[in-house]
Short mmCIF file of C-alpha atoms and ligand atoms in Angstrom, two decimals:
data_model
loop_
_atom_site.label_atom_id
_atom_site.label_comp_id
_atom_site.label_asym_id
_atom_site.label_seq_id
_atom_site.Cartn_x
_atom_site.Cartn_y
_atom_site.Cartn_z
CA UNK A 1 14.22 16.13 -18.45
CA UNK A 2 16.57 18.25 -15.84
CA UNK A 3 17.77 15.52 -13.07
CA UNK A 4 19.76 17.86 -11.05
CA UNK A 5 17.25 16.64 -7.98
CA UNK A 6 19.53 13.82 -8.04
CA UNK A 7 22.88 15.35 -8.57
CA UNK A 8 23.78 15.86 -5.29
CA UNK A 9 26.69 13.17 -4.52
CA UNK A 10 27.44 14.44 -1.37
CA UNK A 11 23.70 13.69 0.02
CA UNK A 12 23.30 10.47 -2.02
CA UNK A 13 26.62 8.95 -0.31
CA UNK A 14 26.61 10.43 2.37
CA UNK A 15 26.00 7.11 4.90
CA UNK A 16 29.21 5.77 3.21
CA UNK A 17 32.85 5.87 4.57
CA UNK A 18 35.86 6.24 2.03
CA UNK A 19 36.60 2.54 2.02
CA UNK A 20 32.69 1.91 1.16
CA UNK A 21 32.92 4.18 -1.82
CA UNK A 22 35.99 2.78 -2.77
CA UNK A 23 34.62 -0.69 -2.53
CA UNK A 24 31.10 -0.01 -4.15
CA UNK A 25 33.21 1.54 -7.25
CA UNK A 26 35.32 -1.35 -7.67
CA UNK A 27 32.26 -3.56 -7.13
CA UNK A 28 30.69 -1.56 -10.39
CA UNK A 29 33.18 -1.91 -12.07
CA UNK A 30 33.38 -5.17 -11.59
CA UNK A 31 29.94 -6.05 -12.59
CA UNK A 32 30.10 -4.05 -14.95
CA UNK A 33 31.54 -6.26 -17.68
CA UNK A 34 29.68 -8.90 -19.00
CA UNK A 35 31.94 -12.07 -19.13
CA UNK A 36 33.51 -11.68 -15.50
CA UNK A 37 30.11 -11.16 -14.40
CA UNK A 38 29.41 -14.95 -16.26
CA UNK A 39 32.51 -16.24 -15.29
CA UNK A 40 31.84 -15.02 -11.74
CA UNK A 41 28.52 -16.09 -11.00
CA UNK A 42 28.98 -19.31 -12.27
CA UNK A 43 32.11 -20.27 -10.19
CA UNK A 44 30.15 -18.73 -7.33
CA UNK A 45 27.20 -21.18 -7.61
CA UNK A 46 29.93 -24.11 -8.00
CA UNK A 47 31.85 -23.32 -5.47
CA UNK A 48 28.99 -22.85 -2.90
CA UNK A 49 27.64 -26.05 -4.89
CA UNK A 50 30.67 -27.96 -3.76
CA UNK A 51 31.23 -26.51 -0.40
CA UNK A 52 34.54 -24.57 -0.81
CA UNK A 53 35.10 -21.95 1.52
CA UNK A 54 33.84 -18.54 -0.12
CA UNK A 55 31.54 -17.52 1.69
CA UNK A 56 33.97 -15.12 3.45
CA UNK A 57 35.00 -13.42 -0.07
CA UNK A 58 30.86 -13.35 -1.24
CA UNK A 59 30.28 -11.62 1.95
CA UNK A 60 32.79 -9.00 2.03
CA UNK A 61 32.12 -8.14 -1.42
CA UNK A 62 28.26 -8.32 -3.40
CA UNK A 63 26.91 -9.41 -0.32
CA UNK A 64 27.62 -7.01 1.85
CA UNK A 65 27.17 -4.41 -0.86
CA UNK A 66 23.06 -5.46 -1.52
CA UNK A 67 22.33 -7.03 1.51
CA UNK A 68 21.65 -6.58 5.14
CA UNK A 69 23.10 -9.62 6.73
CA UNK A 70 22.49 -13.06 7.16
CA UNK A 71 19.08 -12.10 9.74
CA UNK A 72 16.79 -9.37 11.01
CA UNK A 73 19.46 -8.51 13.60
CA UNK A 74 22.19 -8.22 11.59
CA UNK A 75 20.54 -5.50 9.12
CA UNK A 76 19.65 -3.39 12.06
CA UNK A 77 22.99 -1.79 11.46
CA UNK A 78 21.76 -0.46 8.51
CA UNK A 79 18.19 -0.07 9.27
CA UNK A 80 19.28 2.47 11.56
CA UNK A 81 22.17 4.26 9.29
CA UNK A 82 19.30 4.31 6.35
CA UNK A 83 16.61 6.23 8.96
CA UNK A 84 18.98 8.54 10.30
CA UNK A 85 18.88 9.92 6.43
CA UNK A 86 15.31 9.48 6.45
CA UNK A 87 15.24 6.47 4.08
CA UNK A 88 12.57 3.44 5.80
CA UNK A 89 13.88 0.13 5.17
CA UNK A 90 11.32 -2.85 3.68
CA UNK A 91 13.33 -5.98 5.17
CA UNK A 92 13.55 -8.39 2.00
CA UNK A 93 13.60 -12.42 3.25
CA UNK A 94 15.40 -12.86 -0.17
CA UNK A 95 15.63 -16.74 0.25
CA UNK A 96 14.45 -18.42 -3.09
CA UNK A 97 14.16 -21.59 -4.81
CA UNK A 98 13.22 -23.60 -1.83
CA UNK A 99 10.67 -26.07 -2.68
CA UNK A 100 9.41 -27.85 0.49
CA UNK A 101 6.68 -26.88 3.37
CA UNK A 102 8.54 -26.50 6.00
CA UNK A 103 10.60 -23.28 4.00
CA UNK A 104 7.53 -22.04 3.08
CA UNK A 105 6.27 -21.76 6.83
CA UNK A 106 9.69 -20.55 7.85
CA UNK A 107 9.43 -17.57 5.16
CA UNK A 108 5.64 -16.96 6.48
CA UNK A 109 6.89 -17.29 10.13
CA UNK A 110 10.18 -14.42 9.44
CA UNK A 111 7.57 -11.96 7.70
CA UNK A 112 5.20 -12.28 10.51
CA UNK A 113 7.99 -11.42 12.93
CA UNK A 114 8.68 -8.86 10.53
CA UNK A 115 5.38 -6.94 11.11
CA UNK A 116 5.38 -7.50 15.02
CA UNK A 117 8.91 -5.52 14.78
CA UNK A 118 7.82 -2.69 12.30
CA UNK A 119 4.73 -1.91 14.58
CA UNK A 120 7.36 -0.99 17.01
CA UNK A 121 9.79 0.22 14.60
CA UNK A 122 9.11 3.43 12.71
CA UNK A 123 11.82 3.00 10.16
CA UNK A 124 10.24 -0.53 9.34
CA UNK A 125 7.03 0.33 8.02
CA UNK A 126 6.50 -1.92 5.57
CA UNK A 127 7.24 -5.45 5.21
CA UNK A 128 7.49 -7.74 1.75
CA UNK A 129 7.40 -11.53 0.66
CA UNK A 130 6.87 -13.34 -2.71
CA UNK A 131 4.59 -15.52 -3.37
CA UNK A 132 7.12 -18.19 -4.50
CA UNK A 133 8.41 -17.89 -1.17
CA UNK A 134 5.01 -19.17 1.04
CA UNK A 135 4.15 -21.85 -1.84
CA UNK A 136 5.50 -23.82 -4.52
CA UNK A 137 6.20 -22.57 -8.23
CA UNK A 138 4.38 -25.38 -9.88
CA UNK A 139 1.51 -24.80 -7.54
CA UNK A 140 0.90 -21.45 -8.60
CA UNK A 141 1.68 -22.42 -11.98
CA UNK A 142 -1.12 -24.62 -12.32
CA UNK A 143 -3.93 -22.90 -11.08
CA UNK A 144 -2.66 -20.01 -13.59
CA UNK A 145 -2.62 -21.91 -16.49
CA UNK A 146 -6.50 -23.12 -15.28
CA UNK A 147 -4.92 -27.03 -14.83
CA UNK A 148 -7.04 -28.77 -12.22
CA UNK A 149 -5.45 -29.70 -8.99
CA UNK A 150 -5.25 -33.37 -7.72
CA UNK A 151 -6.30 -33.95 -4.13
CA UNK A 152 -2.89 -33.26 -2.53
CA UNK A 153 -1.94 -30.47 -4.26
CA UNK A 154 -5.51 -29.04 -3.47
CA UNK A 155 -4.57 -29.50 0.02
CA UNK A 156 -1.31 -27.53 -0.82
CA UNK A 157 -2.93 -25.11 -2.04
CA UNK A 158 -5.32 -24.41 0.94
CA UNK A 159 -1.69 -24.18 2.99
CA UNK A 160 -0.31 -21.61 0.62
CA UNK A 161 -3.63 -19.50 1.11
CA UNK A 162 -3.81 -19.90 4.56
CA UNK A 163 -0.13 -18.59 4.75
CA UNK A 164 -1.17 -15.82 2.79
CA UNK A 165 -3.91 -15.04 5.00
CA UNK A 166 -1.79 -15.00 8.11
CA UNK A 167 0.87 -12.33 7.19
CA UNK A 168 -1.69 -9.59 5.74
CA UNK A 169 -4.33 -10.54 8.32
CA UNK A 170 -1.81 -9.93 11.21
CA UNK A 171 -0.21 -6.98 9.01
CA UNK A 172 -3.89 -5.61 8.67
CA UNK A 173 -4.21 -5.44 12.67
CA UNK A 174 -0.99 -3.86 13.26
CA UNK A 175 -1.27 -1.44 10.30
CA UNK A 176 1.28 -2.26 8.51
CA UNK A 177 1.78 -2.28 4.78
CA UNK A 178 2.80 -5.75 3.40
CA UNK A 179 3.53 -5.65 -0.69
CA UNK A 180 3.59 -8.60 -2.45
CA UNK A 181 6.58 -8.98 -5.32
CA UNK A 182 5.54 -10.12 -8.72
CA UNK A 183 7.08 -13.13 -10.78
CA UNK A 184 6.95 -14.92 -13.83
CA UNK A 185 3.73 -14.60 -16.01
CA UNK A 186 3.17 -18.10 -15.81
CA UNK A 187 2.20 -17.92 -11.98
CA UNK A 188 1.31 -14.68 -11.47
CA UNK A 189 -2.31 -14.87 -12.53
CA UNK A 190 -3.18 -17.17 -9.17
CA UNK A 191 -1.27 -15.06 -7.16
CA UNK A 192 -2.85 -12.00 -8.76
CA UNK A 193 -6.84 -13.71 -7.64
CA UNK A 194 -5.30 -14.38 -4.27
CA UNK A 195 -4.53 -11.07 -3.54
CA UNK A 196 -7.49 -9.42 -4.92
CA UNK A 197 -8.94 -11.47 -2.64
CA UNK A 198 -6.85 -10.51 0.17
CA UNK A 199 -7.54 -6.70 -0.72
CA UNK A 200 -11.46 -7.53 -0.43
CA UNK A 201 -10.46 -8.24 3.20
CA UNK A 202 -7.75 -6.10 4.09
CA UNK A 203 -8.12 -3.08 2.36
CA UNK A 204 -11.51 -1.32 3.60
CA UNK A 205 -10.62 1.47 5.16
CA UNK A 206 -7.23 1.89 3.48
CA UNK A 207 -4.45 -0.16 1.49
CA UNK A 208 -2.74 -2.80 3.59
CA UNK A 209 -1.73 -5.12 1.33
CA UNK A 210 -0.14 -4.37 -2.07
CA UNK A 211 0.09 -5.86 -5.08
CA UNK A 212 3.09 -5.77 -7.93
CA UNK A 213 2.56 -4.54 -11.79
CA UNK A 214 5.36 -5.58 -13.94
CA UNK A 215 5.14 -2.67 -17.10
CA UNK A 216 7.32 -4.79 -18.77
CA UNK A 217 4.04 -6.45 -19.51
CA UNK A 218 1.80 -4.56 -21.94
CA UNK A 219 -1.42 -6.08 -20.29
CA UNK A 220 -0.72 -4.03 -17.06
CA UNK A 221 -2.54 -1.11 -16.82
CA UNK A 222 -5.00 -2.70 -18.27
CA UNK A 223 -5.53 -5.32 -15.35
CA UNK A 224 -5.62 -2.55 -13.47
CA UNK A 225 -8.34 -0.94 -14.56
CA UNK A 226 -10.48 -3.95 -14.34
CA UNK A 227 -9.01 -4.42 -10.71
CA UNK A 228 -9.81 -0.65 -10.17
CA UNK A 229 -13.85 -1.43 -10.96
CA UNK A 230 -13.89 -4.48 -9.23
CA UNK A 231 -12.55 -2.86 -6.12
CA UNK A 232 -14.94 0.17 -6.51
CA UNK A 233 -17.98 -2.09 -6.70
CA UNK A 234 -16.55 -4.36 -3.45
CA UNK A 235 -15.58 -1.49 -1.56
CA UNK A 236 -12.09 -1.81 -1.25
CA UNK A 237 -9.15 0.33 -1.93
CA UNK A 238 -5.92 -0.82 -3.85
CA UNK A 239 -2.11 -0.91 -3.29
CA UNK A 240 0.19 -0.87 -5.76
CA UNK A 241 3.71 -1.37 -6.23
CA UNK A 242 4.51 -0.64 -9.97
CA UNK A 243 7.63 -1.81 -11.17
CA UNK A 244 9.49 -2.52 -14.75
CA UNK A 245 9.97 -6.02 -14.44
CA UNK A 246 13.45 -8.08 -13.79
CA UNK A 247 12.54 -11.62 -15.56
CA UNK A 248 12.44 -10.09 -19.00
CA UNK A 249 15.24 -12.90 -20.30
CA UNK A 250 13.46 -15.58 -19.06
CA UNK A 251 10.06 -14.52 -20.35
CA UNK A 252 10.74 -14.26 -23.86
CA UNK A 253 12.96 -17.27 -23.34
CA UNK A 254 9.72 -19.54 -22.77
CA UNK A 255 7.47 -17.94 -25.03
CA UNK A 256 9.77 -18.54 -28.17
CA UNK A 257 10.51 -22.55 -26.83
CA UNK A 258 6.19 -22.58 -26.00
CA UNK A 259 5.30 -20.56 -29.12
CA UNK A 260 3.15 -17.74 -27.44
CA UNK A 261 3.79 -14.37 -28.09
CA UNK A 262 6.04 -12.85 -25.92
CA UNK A 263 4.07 -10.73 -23.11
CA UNK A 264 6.81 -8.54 -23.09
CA UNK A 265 6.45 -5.05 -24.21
CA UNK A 266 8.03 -4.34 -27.79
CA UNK A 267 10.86 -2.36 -26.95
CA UNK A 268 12.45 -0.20 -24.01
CA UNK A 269 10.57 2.91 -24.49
CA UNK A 270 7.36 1.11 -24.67
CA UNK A 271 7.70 -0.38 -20.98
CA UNK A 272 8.93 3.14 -20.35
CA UNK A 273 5.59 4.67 -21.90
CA UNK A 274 3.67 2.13 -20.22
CA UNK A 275 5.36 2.28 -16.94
CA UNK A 276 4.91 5.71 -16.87
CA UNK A 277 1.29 6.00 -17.56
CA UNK A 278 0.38 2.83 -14.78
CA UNK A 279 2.16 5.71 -12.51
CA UNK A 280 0.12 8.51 -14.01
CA UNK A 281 -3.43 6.11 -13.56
CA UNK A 282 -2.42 5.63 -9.91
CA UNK A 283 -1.70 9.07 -9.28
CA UNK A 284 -4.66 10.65 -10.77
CA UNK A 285 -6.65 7.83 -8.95
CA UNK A 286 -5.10 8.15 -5.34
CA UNK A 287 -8.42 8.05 -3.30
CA UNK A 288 -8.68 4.81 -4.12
CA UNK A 289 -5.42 3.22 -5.16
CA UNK A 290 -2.16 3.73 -3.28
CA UNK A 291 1.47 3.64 -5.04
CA UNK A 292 5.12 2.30 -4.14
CA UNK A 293 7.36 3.35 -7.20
CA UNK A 294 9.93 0.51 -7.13
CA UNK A 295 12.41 2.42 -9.79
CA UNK A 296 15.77 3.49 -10.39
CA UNK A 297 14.62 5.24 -13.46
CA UNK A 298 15.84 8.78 -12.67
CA UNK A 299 12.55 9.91 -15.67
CA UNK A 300 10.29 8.26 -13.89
CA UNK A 301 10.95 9.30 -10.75
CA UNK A 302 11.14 12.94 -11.57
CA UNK A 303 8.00 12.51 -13.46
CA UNK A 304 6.31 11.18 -10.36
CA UNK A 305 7.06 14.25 -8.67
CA UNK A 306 6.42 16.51 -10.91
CA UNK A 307 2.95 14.88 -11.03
CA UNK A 308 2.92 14.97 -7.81
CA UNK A 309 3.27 18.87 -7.60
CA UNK A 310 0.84 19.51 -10.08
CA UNK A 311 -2.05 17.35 -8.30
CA UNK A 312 -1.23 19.38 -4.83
CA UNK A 313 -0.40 15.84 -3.64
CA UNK A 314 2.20 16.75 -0.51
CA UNK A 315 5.54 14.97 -0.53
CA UNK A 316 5.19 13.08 2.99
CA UNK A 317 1.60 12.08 1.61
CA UNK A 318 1.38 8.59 2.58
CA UNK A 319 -0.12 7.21 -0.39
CA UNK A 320 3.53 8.03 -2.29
CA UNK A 321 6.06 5.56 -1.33
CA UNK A 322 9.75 5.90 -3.50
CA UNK A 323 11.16 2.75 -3.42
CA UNK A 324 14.78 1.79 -4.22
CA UNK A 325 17.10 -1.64 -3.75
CA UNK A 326 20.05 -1.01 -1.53
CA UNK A 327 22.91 -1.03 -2.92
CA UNK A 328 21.78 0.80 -5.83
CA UNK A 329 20.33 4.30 -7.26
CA UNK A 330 21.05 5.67 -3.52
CA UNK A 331 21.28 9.30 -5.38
CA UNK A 332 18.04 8.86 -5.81
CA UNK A 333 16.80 7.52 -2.83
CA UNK A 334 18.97 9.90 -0.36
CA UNK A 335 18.29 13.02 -2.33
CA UNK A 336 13.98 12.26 -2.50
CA UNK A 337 14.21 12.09 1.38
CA UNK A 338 16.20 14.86 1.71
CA UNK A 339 13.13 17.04 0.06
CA UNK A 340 10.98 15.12 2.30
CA UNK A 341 9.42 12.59 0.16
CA UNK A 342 8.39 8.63 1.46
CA UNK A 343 11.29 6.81 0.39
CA UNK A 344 11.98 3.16 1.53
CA UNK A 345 14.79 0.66 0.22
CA UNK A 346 14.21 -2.92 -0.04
CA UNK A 347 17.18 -4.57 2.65
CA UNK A 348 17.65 -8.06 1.59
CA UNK A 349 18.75 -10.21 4.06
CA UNK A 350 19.10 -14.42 4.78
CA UNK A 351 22.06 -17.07 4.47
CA UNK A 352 24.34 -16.24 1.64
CA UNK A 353 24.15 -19.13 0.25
CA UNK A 354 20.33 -19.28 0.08
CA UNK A 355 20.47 -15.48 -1.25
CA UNK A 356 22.80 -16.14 -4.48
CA UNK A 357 19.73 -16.18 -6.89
CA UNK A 358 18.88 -12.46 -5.61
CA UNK A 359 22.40 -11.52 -6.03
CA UNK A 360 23.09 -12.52 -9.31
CA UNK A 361 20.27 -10.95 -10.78
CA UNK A 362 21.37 -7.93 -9.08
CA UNK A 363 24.53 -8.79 -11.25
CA UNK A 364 22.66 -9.48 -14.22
CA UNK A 365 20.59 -6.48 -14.13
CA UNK A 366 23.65 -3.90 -13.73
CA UNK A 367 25.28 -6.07 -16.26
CA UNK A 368 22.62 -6.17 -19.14
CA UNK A 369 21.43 -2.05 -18.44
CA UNK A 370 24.46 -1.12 -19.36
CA UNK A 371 23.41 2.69 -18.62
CA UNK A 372 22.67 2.02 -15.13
CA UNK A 373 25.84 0.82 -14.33
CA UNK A 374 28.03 3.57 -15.60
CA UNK A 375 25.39 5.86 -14.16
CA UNK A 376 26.33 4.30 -10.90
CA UNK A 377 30.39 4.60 -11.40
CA UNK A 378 29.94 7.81 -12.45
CA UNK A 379 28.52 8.94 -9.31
CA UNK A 380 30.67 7.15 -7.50
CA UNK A 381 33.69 8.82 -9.31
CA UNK A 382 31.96 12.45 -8.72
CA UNK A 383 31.88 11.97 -5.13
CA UNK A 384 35.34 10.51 -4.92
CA UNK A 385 36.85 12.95 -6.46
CA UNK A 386 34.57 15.75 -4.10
CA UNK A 387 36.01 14.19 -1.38
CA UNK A 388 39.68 14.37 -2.46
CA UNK A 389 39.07 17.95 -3.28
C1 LIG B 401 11.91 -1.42 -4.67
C2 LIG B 401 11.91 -2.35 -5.85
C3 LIG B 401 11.08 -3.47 -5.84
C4 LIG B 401 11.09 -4.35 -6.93
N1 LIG B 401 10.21 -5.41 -6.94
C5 LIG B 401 10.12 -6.18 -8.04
C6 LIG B 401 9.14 -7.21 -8.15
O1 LIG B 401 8.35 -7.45 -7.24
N2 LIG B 401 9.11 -7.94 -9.30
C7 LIG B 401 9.96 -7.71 -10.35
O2 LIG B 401 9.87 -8.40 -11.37
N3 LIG B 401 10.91 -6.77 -10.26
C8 LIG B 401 11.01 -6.00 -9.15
N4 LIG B 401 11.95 -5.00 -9.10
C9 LIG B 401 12.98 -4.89 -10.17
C10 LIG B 401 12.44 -4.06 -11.31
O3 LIG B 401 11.40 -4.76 -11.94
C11 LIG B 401 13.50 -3.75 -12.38
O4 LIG B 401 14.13 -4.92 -12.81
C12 LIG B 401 14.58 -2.81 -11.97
O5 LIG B 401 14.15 -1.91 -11.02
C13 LIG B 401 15.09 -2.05 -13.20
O6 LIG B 401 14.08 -1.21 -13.72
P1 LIG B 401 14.03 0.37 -13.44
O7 LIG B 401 12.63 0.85 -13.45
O8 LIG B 401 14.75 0.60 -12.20
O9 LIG B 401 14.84 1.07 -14.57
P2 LIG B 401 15.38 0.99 -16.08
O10 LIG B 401 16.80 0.76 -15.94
O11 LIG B 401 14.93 2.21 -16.75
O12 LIG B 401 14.65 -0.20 -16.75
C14 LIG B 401 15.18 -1.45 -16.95
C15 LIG B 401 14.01 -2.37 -17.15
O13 LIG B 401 13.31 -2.03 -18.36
C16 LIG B 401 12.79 -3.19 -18.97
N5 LIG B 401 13.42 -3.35 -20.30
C17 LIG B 401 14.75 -3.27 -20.60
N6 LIG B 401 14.96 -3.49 -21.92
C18 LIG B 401 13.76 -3.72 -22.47
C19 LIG B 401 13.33 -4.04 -23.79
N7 LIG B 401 14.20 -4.16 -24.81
N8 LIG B 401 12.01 -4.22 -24.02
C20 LIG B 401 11.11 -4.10 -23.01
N9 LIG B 401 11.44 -3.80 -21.73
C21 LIG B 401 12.76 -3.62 -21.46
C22 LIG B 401 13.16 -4.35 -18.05
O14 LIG B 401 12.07 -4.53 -17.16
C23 LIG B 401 14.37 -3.84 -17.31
O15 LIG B 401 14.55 -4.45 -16.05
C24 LIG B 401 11.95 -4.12 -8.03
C25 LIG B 401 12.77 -2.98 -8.03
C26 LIG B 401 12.76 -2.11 -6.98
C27 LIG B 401 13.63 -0.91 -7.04
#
């Protein structure tokens, strides 16, 4: 498939000064290669473990890089930069692994905040959270592997809802879109009912609230069809982010130790096939269901506008939402907005410490697809050597 849509280095670094080129190479490179990336990660979560001053270094290097800052005020910076090339930013509370109510109300509390500020901000207009992040693992866990509750953890669980409720209830008032990341299989059912549920509500007259496929999954599109009759015979419409999946390790890690089958698609180019035809379902289907494309695939995204073209479907339609991390695939992210499609990148932002899960699967990922990652340096290296010229 011809990619030169994204070929343009110029446009795709555009927001980036010499010395941020220069760092984001070395940064590839970096990550790039497997065993520093081990080595790395794991004196990082020591030496945070034990206190010792690096904060400083993790900051001026992957931090910086992925994330916004340490707060909402801090990313402005770049929430500004990103709109001035047309890119929307989807501020990304990327604080995981807590465990304990009060975190959980915090995260609820920050995403709430979140859509008071994108009602006023146009290059905020959507907002995210995980469902990990407003309610305990083992929670979720349970009620997806049909365990019963005891009488404390039901009361938990009417917490977690409730939290739910809040964020795409206000989001619903102040028309905002609020997608809703997917995890690991073994909670995502519950989270799945919940916001079905929440859709019922939220999403009469249009989608508010968004759920996540994972096409690594091979039961995907299928759960979306059933979703897609259920929500015709409610009355409500669907959002969708469709994504590949970034717990694939981990998944077929606990189905061999459980001894399930894996619910991980067989090989690359079937999560590719099946990836690709959740985005076709969607597209053909857009009266009723909505679509963020969280992708770097460069295939996937030209096939989405290709589609796109062929259906009549215009480029700014709002039911077509692009969505990249930042930090990465900004050739495709800079050069979509630049033909005037809806592109958004997910800004990550919160205390570095608290955001070192996020970051090293950031590292992971570039790490273990290999082809990304020299993608990335080659781009990099393109519009170096432009710039020299
Ligand atoms: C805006 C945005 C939001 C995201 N939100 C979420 C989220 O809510 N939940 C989530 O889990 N992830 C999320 N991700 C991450 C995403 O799932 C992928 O990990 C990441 O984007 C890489 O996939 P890709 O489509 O960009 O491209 P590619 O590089 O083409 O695909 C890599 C992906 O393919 C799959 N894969 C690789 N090898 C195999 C194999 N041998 N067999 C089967 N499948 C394989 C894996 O999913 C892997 O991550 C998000 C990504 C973006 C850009």
């Amino acid at each position: 498939m011809q990619t030169s849509l994204f070929e343009n280095t110029e446009t795709a670094f555009a927001l980036k000064s010499d010395s941020e080129l220069e760092r984001a190479y070395f940064l590839f490179k970096m990550i790039s290669k497997e065993p520093l990336v081990r080595i790395g990660t794991a004196a990082a979560r020591f030496a945070l473990g034990a206190n010792l001053p690096v904060e400083g270094l993790i900051r001026s290097t992957v931090f910086d890089h992925f994330c916004g800052g340490v707060n909402e005020q801090d990313c402005m910076t770049s929430v500004d930069k990103l709109y001035s090339a047309n890119v929307c930013s989807v501020l990304d509370y990327s604080v995981e692994g807590k465990e304990e109510a009060a975190s959980f109300d915090e995260c609820m509390n920050k995403v709430i905040g979140l859509v008071k500020f994108a009602d006023e901000k146009e290059a905020m207009p959507i907002v995210v959270f995980k469902p990990t992040g407003v309610g305990r693992f083992a929670i979720w866990q349970k009620l997806t592997e049909g365990e019963e509750l005891d009488a404390k953890e039901q009361v938990e669980w009417e917490r977690i809802k409730e939290r739910v409720n809040a964020i795409c209830k206000i989001a619903y008032e102040r028309d905002v879109e609020v997608l809703i990341d997917g995890e690991e299989s073994w909670m995502q059912g519950a989270a799945d009912d919940l916001v079905a549920e929440m859709m019922a509500l939220y999403n009469k007259e249009k989608p508010i609230v968004y759920n996540t496929l994972q096409c690594y999954r091979h039961d995907r599109l299928d759960y979306l069809k059933k979703l897609h009759l259920e929500a015709r015979a409610r009355g409500f419409t669907i959002g969708i982010k469709v994504v590949r999946g970034a717990y694939m390790e981990k998944e077929h890690k606990r189905a061999k130790e459980k001894g399930y089958p894996t619910p991980i698609c067989a090989s690359k180019q079937a999560t590719d096939e099946n990836f690709n035809a959740t985005m076709r379902y969607i597209i053909e289907n857009l009266n009723d269901i909505s679509l963020f494309l969280g992708t770097h695939n460069e295939d996937s995204s030209l096939l989405a506008v290709k589609l796109m073209g062929e259906m009549g479907i215009a480029k700014e339609d709002n039911r077509v939402w692009f969505g990249q991390l930042y930090g990465m695939s900004d050739h495709i992210s800079f050069n979509l907005a630049k033909e005037g499609y809806n592109v958004a990148k997910y800004l990550p932002f919160g205390p570095v410490k608290d955001v070192m899960p996020y970051l090293m699967r950031r590292a992971e990922e570039n790490t273990s697809v290999a082809g990304q990652t020299n993608r990335e340096l080659e781009l990099l290296k393109a519009e170096k050597k432009r710039r020299r010229l």
